[in-house]
CSV table of C-alpha atoms and ligand atoms in Angstrom, one decimal:
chain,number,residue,atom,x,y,z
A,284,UNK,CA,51.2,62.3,22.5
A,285,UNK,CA,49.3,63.7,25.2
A,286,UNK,CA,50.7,62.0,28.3
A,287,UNK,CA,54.5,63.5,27.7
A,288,UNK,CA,53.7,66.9,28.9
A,289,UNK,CA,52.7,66.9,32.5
A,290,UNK,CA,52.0,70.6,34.0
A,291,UNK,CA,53.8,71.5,36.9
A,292,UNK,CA,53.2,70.3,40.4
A,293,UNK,CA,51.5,72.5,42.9
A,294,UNK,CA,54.1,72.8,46.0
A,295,UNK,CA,52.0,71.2,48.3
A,296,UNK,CA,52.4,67.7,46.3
A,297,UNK,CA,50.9,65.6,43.6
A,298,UNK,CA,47.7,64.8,45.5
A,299,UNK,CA,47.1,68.8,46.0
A,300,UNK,CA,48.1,69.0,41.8
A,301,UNK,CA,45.8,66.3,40.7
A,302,UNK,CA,43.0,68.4,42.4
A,303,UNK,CA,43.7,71.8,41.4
A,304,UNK,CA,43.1,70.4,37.7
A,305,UNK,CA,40.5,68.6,38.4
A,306,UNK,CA,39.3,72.3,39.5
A,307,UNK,CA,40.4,73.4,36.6
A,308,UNK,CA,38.4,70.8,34.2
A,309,UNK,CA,35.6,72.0,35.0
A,310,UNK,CA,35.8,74.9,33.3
A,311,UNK,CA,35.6,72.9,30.4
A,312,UNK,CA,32.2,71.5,29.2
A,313,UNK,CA,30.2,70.3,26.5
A,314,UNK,CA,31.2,68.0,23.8
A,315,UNK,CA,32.0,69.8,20.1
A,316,UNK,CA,31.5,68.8,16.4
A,317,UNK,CA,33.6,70.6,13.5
A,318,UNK,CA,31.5,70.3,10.7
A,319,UNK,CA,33.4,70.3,7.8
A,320,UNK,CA,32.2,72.5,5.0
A,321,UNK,CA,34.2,73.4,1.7
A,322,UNK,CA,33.3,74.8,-1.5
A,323,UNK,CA,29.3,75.0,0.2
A,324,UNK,CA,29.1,71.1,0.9
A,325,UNK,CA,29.2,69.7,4.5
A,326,UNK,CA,31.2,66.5,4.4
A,327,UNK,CA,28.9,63.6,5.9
A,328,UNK,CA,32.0,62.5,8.2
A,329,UNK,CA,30.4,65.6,10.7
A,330,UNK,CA,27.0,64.3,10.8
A,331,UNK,CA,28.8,60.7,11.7
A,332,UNK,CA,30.6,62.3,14.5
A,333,UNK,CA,27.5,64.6,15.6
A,334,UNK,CA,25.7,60.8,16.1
A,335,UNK,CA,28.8,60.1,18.0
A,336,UNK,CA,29.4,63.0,19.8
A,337,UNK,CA,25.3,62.5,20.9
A,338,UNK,CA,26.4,59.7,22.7
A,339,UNK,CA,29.3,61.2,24.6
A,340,UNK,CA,27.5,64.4,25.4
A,341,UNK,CA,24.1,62.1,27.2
A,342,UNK,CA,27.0,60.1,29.2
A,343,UNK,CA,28.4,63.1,30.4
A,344,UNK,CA,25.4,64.6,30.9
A,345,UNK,CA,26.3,67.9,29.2
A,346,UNK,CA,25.1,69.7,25.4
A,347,UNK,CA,26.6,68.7,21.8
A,348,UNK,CA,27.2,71.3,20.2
A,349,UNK,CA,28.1,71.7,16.1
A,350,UNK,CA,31.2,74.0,15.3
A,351,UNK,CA,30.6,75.5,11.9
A,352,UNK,CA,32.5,77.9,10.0
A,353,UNK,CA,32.0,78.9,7.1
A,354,UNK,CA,31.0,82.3,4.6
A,355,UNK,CA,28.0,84.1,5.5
A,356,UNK,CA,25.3,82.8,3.2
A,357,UNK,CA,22.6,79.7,2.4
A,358,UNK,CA,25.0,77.4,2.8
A,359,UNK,CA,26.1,77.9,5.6
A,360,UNK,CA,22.4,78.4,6.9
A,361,UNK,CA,21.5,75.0,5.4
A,362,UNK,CA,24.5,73.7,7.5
A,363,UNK,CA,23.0,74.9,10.4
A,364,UNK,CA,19.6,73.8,10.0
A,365,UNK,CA,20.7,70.2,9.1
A,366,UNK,CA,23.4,70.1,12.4
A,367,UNK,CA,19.9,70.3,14.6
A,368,UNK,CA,18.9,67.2,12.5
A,369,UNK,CA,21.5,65.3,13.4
A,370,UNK,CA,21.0,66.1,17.1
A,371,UNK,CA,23.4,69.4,18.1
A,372,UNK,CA,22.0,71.3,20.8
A,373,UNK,CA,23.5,74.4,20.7
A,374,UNK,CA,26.1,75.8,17.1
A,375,UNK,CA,29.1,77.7,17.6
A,376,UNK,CA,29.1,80.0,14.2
A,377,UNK,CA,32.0,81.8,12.8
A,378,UNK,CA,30.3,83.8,9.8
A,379,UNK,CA,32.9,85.2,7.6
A,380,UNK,CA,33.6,86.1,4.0
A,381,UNK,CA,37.7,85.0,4.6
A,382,UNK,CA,36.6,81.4,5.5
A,383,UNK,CA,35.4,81.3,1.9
A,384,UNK,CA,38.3,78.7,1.1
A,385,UNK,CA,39.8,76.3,3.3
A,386,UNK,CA,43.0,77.9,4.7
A,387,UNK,CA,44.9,76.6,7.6
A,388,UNK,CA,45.6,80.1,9.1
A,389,UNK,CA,41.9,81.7,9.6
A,390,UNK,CA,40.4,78.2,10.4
A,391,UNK,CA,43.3,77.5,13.2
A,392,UNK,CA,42.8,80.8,14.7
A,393,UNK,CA,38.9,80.6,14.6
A,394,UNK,CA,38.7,77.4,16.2
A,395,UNK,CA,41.1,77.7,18.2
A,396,UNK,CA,39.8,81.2,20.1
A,397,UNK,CA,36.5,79.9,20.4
A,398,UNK,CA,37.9,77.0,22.5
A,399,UNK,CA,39.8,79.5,24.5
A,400,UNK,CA,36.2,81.2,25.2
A,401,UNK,CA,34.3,78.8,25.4
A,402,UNK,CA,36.3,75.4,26.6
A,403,UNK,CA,35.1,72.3,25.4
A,404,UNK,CA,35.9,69.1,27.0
A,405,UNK,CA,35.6,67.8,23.8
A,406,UNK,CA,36.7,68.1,20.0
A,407,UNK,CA,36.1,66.0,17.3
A,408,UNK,CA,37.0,66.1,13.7
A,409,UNK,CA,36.8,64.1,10.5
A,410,UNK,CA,40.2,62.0,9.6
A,411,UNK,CA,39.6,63.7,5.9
A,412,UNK,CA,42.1,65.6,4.4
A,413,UNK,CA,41.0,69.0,5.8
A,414,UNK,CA,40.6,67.2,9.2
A,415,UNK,CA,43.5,65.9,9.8
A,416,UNK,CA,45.5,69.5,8.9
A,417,UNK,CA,43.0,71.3,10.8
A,418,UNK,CA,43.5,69.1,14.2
A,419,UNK,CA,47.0,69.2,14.1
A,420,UNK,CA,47.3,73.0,14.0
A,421,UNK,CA,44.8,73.2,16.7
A,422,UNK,CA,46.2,70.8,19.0
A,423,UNK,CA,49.8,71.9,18.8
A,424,UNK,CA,48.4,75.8,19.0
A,425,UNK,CA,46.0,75.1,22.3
A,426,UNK,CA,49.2,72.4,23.8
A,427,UNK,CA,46.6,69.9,24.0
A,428,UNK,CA,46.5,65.9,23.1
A,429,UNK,CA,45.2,64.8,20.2
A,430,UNK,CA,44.4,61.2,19.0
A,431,UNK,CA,44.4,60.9,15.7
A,432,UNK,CA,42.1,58.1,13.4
A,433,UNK,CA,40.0,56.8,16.2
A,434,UNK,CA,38.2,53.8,15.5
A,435,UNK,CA,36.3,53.8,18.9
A,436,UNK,CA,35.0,56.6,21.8
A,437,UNK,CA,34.0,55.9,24.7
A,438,UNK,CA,33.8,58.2,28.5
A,439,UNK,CA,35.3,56.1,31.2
A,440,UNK,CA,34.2,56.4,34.6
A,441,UNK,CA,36.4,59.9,35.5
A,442,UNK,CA,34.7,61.2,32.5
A,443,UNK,CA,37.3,61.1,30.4
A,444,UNK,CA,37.7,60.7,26.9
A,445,UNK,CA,38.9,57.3,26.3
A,446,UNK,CA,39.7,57.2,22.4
A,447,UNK,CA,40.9,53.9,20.5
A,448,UNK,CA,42.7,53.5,17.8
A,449,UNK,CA,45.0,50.6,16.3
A,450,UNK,CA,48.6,50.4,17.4
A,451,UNK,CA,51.7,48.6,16.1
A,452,UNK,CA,50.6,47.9,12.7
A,453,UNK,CA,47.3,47.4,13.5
A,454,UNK,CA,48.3,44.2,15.3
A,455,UNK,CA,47.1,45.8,18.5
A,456,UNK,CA,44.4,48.3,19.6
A,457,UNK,CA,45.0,51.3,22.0
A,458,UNK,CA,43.0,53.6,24.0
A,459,UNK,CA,44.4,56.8,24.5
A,460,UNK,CA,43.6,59.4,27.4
A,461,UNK,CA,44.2,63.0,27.4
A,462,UNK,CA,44.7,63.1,31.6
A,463,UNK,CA,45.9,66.4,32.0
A,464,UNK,CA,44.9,68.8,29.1
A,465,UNK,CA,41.7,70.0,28.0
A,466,UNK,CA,40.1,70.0,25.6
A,467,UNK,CA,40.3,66.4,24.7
A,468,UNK,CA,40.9,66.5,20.7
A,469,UNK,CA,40.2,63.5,18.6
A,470,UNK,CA,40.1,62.7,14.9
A,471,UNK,CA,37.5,60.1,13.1
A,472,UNK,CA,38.1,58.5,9.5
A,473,UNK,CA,35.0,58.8,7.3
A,474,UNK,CA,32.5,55.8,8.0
A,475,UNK,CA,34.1,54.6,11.1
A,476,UNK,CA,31.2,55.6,12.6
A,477,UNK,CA,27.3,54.9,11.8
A,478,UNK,CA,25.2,57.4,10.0
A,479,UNK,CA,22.6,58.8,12.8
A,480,UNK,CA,18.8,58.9,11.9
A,481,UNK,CA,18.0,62.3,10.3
A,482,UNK,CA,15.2,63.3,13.2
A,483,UNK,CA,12.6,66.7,13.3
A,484,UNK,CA,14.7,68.8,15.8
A,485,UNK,CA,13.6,72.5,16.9
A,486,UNK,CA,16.3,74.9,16.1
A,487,UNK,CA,18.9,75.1,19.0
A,488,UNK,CA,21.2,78.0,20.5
A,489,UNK,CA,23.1,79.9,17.8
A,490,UNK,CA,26.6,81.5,18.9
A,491,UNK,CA,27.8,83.9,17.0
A,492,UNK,CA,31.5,84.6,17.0
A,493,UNK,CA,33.9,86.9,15.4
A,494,UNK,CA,37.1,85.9,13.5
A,495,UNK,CA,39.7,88.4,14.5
A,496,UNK,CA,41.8,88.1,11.6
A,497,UNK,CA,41.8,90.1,8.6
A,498,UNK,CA,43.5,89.1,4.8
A,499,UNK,CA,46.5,91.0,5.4
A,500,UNK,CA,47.1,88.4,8.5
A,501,UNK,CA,47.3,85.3,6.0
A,502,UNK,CA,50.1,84.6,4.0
A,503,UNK,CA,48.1,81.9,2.0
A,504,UNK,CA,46.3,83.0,-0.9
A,505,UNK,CA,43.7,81.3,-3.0
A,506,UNK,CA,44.4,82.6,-7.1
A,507,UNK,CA,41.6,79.7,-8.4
A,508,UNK,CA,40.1,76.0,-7.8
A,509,UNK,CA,40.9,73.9,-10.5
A,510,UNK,CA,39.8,70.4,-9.5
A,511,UNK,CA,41.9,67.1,-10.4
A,512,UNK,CA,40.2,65.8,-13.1
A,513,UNK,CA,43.0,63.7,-14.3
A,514,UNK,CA,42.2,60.7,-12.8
A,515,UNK,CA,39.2,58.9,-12.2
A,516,UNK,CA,38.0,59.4,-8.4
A,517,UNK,CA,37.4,56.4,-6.6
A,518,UNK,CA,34.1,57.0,-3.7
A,519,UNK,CA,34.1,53.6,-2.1
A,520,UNK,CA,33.4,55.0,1.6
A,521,UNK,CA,30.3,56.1,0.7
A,522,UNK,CA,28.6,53.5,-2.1
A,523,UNK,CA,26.0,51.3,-1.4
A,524,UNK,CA,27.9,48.5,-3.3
A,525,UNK,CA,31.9,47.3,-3.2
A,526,UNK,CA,33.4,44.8,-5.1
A,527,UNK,CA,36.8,43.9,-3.9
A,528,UNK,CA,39.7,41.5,-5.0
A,529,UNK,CA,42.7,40.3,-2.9
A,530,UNK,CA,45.9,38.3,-4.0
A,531,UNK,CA,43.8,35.6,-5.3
A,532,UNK,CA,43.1,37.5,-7.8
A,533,UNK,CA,46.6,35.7,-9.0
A,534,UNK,CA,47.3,38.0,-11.5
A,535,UNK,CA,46.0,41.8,-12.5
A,536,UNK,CA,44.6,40.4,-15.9
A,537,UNK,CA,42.0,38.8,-13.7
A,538,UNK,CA,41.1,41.9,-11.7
A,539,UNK,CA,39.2,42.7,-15.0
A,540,UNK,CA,36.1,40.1,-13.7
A,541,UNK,CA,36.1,42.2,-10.3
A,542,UNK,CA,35.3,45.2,-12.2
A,543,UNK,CA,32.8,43.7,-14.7
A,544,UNK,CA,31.2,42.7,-11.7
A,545,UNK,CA,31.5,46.2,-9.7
A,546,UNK,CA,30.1,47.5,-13.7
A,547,UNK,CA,26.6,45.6,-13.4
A,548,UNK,CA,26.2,46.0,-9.8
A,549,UNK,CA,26.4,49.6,-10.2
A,550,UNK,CA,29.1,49.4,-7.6
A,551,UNK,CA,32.5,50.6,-6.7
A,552,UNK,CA,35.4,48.5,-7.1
A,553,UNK,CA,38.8,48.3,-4.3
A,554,UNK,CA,41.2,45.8,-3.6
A,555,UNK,CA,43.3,44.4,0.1
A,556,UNK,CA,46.8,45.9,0.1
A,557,UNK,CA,49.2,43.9,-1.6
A,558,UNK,CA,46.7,44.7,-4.7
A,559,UNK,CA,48.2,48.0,-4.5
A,560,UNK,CA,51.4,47.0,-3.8
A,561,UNK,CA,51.6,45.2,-6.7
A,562,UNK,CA,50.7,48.4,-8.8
A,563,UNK,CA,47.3,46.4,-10.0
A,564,UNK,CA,45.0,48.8,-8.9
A,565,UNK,CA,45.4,52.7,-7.6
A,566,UNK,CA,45.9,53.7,-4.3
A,567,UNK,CA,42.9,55.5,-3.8
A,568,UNK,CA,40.8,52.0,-4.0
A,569,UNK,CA,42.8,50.3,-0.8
A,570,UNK,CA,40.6,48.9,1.7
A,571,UNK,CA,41.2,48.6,5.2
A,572,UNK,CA,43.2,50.4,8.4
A,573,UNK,CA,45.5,52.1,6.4
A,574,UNK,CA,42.8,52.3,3.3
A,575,UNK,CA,39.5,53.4,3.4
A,576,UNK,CA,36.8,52.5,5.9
A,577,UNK,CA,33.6,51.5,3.7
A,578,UNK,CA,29.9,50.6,5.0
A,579,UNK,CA,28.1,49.7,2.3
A,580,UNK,CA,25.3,47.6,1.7
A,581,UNK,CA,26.8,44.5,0.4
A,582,UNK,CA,30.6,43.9,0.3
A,583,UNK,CA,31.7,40.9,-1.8
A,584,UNK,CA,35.2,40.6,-0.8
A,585,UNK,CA,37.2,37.6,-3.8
A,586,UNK,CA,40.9,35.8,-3.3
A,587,UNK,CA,41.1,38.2,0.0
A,588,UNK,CA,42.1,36.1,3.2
A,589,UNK,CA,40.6,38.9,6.1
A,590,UNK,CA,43.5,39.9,8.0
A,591,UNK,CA,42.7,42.0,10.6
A,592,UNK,CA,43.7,45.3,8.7
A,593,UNK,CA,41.5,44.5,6.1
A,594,UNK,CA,38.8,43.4,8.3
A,595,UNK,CA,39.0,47.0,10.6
A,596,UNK,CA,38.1,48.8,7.5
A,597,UNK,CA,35.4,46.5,6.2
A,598,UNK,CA,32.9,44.7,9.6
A,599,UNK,CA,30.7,48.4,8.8
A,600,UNK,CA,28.9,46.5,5.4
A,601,UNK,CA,25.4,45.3,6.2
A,602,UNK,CA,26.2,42.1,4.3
A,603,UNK,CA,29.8,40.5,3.7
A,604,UNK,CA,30.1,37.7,0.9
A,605,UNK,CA,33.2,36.1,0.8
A,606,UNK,CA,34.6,34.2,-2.4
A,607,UNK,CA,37.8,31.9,-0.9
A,608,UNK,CA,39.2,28.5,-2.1
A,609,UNK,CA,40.2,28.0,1.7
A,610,UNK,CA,37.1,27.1,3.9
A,611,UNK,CA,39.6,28.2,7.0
A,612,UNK,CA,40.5,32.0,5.4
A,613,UNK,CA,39.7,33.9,8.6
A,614,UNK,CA,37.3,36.4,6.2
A,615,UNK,CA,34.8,33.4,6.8
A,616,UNK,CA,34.8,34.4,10.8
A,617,UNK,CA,33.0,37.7,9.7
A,618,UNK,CA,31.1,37.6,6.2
A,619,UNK,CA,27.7,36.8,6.6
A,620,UNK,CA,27.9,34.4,3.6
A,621,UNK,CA,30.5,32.7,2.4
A,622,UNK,CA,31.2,30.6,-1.4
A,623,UNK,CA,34.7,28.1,-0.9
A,624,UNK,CA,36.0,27.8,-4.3
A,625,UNK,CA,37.9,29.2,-7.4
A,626,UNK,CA,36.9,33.2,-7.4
A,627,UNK,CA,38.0,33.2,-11.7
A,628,UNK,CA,35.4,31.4,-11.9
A,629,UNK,CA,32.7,32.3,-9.4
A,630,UNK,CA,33.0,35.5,-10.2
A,631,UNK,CA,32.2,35.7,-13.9
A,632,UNK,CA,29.3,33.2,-13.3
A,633,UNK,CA,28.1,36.1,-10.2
A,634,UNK,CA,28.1,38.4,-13.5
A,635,UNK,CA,26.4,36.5,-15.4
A,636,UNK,CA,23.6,35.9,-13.8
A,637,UNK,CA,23.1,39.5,-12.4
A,638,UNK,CA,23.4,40.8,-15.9
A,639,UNK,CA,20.7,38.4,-16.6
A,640,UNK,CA,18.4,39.6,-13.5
A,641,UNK,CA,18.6,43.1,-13.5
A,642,UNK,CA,18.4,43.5,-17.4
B,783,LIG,P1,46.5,37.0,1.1
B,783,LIG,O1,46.6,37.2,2.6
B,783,LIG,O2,47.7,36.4,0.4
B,783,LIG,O3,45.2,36.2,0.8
B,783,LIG,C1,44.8,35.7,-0.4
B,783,LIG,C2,43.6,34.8,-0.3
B,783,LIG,O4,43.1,34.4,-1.5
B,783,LIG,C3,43.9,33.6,0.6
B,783,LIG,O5,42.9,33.5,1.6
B,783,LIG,C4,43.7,32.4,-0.4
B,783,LIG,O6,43.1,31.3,0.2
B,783,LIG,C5,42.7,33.1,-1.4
B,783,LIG,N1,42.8,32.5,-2.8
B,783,LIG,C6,43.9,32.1,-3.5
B,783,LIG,N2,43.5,31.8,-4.7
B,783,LIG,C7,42.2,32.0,-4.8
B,783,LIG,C8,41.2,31.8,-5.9
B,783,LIG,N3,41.6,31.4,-7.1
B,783,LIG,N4,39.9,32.1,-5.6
B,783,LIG,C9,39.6,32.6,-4.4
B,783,LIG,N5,40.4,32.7,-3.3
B,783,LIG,C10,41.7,32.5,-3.6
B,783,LIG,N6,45.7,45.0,4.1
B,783,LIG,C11,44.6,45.5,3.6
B,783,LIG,O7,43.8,44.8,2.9
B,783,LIG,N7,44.2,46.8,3.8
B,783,LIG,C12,45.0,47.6,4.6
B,783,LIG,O8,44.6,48.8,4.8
B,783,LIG,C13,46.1,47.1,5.2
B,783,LIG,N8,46.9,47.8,6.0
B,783,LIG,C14,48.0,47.3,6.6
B,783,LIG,C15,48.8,48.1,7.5
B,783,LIG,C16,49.9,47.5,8.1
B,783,LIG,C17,50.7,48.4,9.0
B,783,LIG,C18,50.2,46.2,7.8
B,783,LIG,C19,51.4,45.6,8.5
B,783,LIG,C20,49.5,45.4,7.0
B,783,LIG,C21,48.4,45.9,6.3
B,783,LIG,N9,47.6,45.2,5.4
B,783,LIG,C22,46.5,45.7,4.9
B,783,LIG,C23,48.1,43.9,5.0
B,783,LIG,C24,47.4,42.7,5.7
B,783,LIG,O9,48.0,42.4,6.8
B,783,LIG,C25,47.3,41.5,4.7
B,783,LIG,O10,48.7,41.2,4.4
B,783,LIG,C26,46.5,41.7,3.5
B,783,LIG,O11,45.2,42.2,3.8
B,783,LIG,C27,46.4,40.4,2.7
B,783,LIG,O12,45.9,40.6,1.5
B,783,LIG,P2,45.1,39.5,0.7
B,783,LIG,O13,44.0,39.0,1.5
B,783,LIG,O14,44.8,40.0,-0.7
B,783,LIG,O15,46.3,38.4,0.4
């Protein structure tokens, strides 16, 4: 992590070191989005962090700007148009036909060159897929410290970066600070972070930079897309609606009444953990730290008991009802509404009555 590597100290002593890099931070300003855009479609994790990264730029004091790379075209013009929306000042814009497809070799080198030009203080990223191999190749290339799957950001009083994330199986929580390295890089899993207000912006400062890389320099090549239609895609981090069992669910057969719930509702369907474990439901519908992070409207969480991994990826919902037989389950310290009983049977009543309503 980003502590191990210290620079070298200037001969005249640590005190003399410490302020030559303080010199040397402040080369670096401005806090900076990636926007994440593949096959034309900006993933709504970057408007997330743009809200975020708002915050950090006013408490700094200094502009947000979006990063956005991308083939020249509407799209990407859209993208732009929309970062100014969600409150970027200024846009850093690679243009560029060979950023068509997601490869990690012209996206590394854009990104990083324009922080070698430009010098953000800070960079953050979605924890998607793309995200997460984008950071890594960028931190490791610019020798810089990256936390990865944040679940808070903050600026403490030396302006730093102070970035939180759980620790030690989740049992504890860490903040992480990237004292001697610039930029500070962090990662953000979709929905950790609140959705900012779409708001009538005037266009701000476009950069324009150039990708010096041509085909011949990549080794990866894209022959076709063929998407994985094989199985059924699960999209809880974004639906209005989750229905979730836990291991009171007592067996998988029952797990059929959370999804003829999630079926009337209109809503997805997930389960805690050992749901997973237990091979009752796919891995792709796992809630919590090490599952997805949801923020939907209503959450009814059955036969789950709320530890605190499940809980991280779930205090987002608007409303939490919890179905329980024990009145002590610690889910009950955070759902806004709680039933104490049998969920086999609460459940298909729940059903019941909604099928009735919304008929
Ligand atoms: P239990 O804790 O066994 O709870 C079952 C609950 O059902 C109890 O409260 C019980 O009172 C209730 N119950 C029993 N019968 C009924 C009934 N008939 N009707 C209604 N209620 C009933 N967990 C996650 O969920 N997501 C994660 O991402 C996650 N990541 C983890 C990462 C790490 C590193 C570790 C160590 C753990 C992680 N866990 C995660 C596991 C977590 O610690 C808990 O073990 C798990 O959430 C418990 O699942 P559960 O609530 O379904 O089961």
């Amino acid at each position: 992590m980003s502590e191990e590597k210290k620079p070298a100290p200037a001969a005249a002593g640590r005190g003399a070191a410490k302020k030559e890099l303080s010199e040397h931070f402040k080369t670096y300003k401005d806090v900076w989005v990636f926007i994440e855009m593949e096959r034309g479609k900006v993933h709504t994790v970057s408007w997330e962090l743009l809200g975020e990264g708002r915050k950090l730029a006013d408490k700094l004091g200094v502009q947000l700007a979006a990063v956005i790379l991308g083939p020249p075209g509407n799209d990407l013009k859209q993208a732009i148009s929309d970062a100014w929306s969600y409150g970027a000042d200024l846009a850093y814009v690679v243009s560029e036909p060979l950023l068509k497809d997601y490869r990690n070799e012209p996206y590394s080198k854009a990104l990083t060159d324009l922080v070698n030009t430009h010098k953000p203080e800070i960079l953050l990223l979605g924890a998607s897929t793309l995200g997460r191999d984008l950071a890594g190749s960028v931190a490791t290339t610019l020798k810089t410290g990256l936390t990865a799957d944040c679940t808070e950001l903050a600026i403490d009083d030396d302006r730093c970066l102070a970035a939180t994330r759980p620790t030690f199986g989740g049992t504890l929580l860490c903040t992480i600070f990237t004292l001697n390295f610039r930029p500070q890089m962090a990662t953000i899993r979709p929905r950790v972070m609140a959705m900012p207000e779409r708001r009538d912006a005037k266009p701000g400062r476009v950069i324009e930079f150039k990708l010096s890389m041509v085909e011949d320099d990549i080794v990866t090549k894209i022959l076709d897309f063929v998407p994985d239609t094989s199985t059924e895609e699960a999209h809880l981090a974004y639906a209005d609606i989750v229905v979730a069992g836990g291991l009171g669910m007592g067996n998988p057969g029952n797990f059929r009444l959370i999804t003829d719930l999630a079926a009337v509702l209109g809503a997805e369907y997930g389960g805690s953990r050992p749901t997973i474990q237990k091979g009752w439901i796919s891995a792709d519908r796992q809630i919590g730290q090490t599952g997805k992070t949801i923020r939907p409207k209503l959450y009814i969480a059955a036969g789950i008991s709320g530890a605190i991994q499940h809980r991280v990826g779930v205090e987002g919902a608007d409303m939490i009802l919890a179905i329980n037989t024990d009145a002590n389950a610690p889910i009950f310290e955070f759902a806004h509404y709680g039933l104490v009983g049998d969920a086999t049977r609460i459940l298909p009543a729940l059903t019941k009555a909604f099928e009735a309503r919304l008929a």
